[in-house]
Short mmCIF file of C-alpha atoms in Angstrom, two decimals:
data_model
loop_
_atom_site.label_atom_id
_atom_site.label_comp_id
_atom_site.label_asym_id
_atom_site.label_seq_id
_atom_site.Cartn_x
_atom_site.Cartn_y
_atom_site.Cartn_z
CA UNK A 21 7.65 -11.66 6.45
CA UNK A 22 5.88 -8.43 7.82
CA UNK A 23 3.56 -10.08 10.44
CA UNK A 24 0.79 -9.75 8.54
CA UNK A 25 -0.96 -12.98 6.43
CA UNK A 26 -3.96 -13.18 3.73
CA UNK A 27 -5.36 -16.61 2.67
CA UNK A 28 -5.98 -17.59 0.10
CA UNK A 29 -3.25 -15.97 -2.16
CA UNK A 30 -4.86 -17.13 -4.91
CA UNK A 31 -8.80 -17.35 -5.76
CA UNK A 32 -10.70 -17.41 -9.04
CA UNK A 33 -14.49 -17.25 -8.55
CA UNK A 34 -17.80 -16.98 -10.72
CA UNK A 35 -19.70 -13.81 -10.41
CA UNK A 36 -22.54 -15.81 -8.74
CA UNK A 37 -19.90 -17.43 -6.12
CA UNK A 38 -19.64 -16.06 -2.47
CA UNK A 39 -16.05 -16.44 -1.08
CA UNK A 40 -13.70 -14.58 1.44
CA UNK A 41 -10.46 -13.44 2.12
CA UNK A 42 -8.63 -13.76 4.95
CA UNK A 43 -6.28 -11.79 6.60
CA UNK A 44 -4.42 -11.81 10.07
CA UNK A 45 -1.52 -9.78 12.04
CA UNK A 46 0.53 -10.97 14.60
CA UNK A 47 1.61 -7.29 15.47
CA UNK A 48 -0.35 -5.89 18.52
CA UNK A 49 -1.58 -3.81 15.90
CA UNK A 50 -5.01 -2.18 16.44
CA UNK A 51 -6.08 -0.93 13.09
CA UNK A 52 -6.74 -3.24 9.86
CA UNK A 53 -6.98 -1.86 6.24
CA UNK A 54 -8.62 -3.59 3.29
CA UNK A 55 -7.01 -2.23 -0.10
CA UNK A 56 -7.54 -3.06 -3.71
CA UNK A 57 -5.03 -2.35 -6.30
CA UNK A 58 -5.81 -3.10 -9.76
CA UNK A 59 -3.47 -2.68 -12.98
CA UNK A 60 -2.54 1.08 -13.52
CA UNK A 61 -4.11 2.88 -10.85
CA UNK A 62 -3.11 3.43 -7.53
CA UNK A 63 -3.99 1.34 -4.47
CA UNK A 64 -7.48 2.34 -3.28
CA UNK A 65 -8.43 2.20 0.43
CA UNK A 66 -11.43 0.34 0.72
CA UNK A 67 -12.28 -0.15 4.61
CA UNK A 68 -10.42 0.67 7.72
CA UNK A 69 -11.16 -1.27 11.19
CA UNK A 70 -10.06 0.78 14.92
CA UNK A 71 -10.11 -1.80 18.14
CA UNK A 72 -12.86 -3.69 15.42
CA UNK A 73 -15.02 -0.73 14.98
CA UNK A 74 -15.25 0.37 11.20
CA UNK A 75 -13.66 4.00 11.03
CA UNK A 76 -13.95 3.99 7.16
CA UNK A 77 -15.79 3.15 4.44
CA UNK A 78 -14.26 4.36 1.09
CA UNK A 79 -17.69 4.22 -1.43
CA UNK A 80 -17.25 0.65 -1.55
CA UNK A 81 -19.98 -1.70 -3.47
CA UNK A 82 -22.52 -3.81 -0.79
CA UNK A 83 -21.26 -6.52 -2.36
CA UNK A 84 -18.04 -6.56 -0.63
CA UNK A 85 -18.77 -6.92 3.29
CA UNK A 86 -16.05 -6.49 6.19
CA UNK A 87 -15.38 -8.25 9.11
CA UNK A 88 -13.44 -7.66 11.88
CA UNK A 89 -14.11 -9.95 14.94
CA UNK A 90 -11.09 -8.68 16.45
CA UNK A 91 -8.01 -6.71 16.27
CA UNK A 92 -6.15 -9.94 14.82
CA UNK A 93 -8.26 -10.92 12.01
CA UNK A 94 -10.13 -9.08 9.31
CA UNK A 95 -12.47 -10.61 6.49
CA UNK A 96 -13.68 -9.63 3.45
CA UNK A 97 -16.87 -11.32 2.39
CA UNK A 98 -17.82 -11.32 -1.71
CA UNK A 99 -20.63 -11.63 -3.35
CA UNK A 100 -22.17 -11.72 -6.98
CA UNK A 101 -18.65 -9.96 -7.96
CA UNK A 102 -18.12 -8.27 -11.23
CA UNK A 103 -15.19 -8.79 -13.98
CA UNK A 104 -13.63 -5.45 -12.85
CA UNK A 105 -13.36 -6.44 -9.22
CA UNK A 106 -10.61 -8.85 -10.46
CA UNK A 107 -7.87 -7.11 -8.30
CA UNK A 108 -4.78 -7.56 -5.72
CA UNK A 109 -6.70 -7.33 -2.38
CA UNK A 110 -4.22 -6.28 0.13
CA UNK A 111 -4.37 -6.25 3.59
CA UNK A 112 -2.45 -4.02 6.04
CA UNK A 113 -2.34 -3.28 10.16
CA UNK A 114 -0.88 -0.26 11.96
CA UNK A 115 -0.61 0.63 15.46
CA UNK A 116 -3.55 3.25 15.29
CA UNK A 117 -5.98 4.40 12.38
CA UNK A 118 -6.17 7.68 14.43
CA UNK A 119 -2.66 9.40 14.56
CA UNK A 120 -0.95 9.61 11.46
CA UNK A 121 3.12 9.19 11.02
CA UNK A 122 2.75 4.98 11.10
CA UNK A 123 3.73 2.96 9.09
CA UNK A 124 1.03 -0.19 7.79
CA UNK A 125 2.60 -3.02 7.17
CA UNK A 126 0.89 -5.11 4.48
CA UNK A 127 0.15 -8.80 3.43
CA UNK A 128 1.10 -10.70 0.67
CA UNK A 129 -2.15 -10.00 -0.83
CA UNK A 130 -4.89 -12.31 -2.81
CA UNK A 131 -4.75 -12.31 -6.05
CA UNK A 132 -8.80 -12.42 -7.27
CA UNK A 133 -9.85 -13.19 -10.41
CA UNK A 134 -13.79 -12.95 -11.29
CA UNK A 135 -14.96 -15.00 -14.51
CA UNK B 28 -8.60 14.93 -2.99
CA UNK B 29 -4.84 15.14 -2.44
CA UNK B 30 -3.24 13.36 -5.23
CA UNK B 31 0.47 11.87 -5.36
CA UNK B 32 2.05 11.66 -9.18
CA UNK B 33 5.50 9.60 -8.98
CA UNK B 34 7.40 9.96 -12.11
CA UNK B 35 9.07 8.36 -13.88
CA UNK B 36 6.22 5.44 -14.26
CA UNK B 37 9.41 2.94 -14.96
CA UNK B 38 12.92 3.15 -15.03
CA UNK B 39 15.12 0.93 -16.62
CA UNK B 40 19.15 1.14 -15.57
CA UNK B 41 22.47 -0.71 -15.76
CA UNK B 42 23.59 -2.35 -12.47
CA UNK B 43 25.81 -0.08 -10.40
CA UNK B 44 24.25 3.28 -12.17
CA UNK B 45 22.26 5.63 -9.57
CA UNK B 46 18.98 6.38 -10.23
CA UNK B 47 16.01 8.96 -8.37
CA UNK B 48 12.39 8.45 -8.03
CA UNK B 49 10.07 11.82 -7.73
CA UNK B 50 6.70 12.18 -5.70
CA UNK B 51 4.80 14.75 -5.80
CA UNK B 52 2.06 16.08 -3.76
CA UNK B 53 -1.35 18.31 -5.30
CA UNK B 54 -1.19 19.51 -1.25
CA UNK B 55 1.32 19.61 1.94
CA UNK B 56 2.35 16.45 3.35
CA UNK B 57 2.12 15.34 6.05
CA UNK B 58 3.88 12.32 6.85
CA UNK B 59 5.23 10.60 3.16
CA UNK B 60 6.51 7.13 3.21
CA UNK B 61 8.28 4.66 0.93
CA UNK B 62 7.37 1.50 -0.44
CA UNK B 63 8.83 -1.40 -2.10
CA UNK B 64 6.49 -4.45 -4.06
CA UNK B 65 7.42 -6.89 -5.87
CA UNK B 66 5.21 -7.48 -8.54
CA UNK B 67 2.20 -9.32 -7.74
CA UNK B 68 2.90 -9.08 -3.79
CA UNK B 69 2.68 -7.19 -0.54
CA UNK B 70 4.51 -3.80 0.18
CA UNK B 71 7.76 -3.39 2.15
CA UNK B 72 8.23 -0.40 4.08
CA UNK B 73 11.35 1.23 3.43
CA UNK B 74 10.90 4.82 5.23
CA UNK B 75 8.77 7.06 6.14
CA UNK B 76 9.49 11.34 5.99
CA UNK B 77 7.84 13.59 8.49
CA UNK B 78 9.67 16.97 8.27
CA UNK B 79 10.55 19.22 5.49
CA UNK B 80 13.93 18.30 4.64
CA UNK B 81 14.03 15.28 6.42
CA UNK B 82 16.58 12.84 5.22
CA UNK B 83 16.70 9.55 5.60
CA UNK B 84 18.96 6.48 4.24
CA UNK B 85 18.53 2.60 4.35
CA UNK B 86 21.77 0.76 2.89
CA UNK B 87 22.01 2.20 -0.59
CA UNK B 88 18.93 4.33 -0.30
CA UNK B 89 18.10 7.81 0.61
CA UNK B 90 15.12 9.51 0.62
CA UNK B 91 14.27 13.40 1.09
CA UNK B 92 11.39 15.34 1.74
CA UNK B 93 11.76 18.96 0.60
CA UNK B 94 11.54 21.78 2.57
CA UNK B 95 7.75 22.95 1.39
CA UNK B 96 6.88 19.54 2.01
CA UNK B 97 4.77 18.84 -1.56
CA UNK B 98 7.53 16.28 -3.20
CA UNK B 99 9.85 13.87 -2.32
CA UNK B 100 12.58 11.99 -3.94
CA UNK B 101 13.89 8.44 -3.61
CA UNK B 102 17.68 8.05 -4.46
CA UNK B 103 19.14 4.45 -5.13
CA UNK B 104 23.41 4.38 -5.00
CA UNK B 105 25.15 1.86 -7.28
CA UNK B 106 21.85 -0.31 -8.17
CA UNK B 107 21.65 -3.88 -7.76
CA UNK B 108 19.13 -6.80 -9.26
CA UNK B 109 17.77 -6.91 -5.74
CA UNK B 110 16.71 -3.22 -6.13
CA UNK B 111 14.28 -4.52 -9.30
CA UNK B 112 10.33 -3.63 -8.56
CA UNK B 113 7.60 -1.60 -7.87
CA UNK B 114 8.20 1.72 -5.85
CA UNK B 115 5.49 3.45 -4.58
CA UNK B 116 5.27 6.93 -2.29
CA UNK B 117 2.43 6.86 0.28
CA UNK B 118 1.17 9.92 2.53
CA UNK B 119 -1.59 10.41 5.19
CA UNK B 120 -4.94 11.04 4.10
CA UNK B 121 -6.99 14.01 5.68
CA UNK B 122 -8.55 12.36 8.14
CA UNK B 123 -5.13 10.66 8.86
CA UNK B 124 -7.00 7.52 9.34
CA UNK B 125 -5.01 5.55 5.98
CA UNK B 126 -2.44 6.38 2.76
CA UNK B 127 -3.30 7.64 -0.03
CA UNK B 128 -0.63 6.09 -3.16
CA UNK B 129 1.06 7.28 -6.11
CA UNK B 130 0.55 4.85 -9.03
CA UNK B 131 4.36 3.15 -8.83
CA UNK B 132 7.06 4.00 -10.30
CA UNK B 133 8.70 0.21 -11.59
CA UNK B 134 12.28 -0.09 -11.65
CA UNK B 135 14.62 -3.14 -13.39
CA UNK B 136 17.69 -2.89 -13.14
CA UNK B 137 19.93 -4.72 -15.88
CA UNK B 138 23.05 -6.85 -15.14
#
């Protein structure tokens, strides 16, 4: 257990289905961090949340939409998805996004798969 | 882009052997750290480097961040089954605002 939860683990959706993922820290932390690994590349930032304020935005598709209502919870709304978005979605929380040298601890992940 | 290659990509060795994980950095790190994932799940932090020639140790691992502070290694003593997974070096991004990741180096370990 790292403090940090994503529901559902598991989702398989059609590419005309809207869906999201859930995620929540129990930390104190005040940064969030949406992630997507997929099979033999390296895990890809995809948005990063400060006190709920979006610091990043890595060239992400509009059809994946943040949410970060507060420094607890972060969302990740999908729409009209593609095969290749079939992924690991990970979630992780730090203390800051601002100062480097700490650590993100990281969900479980959700395991997507788009038919 | 700063780019982190971890070799080897997998690793397989006998229980109780000693093994090392490289990562290595196209630029200066800043701040390096260790992860664990099992496959299919979350990461687990195991340890994060700052200085050049840090050195730092967690039951039966050690990791080390060389002096010029563009590659790491990850050491594993006397390997167990529990040590079996996906190991993957992190390091600050520019902006220091997230990690960048090597691609995982997987590890089973046979009994």
């Amino acid at each position: 257990e790292t403090g940090v939860t994503q529901t559902p683990r598991h989702l398989v959706m059609g590419m005309t289905n809207k869906k999201s993922l859930k995620c929540e820290q129990h930390l104190g932390h005040n940064a969030m961090y949406w992630y997507k690994q997929s099979a033999k590349k390296p895990l890809e930032l995809m948005f990063v949340y400060s006190l709920e304020e979006r610091v990043e935005n890595n060239s992400v598709p509009s059809r994946f939409s943040p949410e970060c209502p507060n420094s607890s919870h972060l969302f990740l709304h999908l729409h009209t998805l593609q095969p290749e978005d079939s992924a690991l979605y990970l979630c992780a929380s730090s203390h800051s996004a601002s100062v480097p040298y700490n650590e993100q601890f990281f969900g479980p992940g959700t395991r997507l798969t788009v038919l | 882009s700063q780019e982190l290659e971890q070799s080897p990509q997998s690793l397989i060795v006998q229980e109780g052997k000693n093994l090392t994980i490289n990562c290595t950095s196209s630029k200066t790190l800043y701040g390096l750290y260790w992860y664990k994932q099992k496959y299919g799940e979350g990461l687990i932090f195991l340890m994060m480097l700052q200085k050049g020639g840090e050195e730092k140790s967690h039951e039966k691992i050690t990791a080390k961040l060389d002096e010029k502070k563009q590659q790491s290694s990850l050491h594993i003593t006397a390997s167990q089954p529990s040590h079996a997974g996906i190991y993957l070096c992190g390091a600050d991004n520019q902006a220091g605002t997230a990690l960048i990741f090597g691609k995982g180096t997987t590890l089973s370990v046979s009994s």
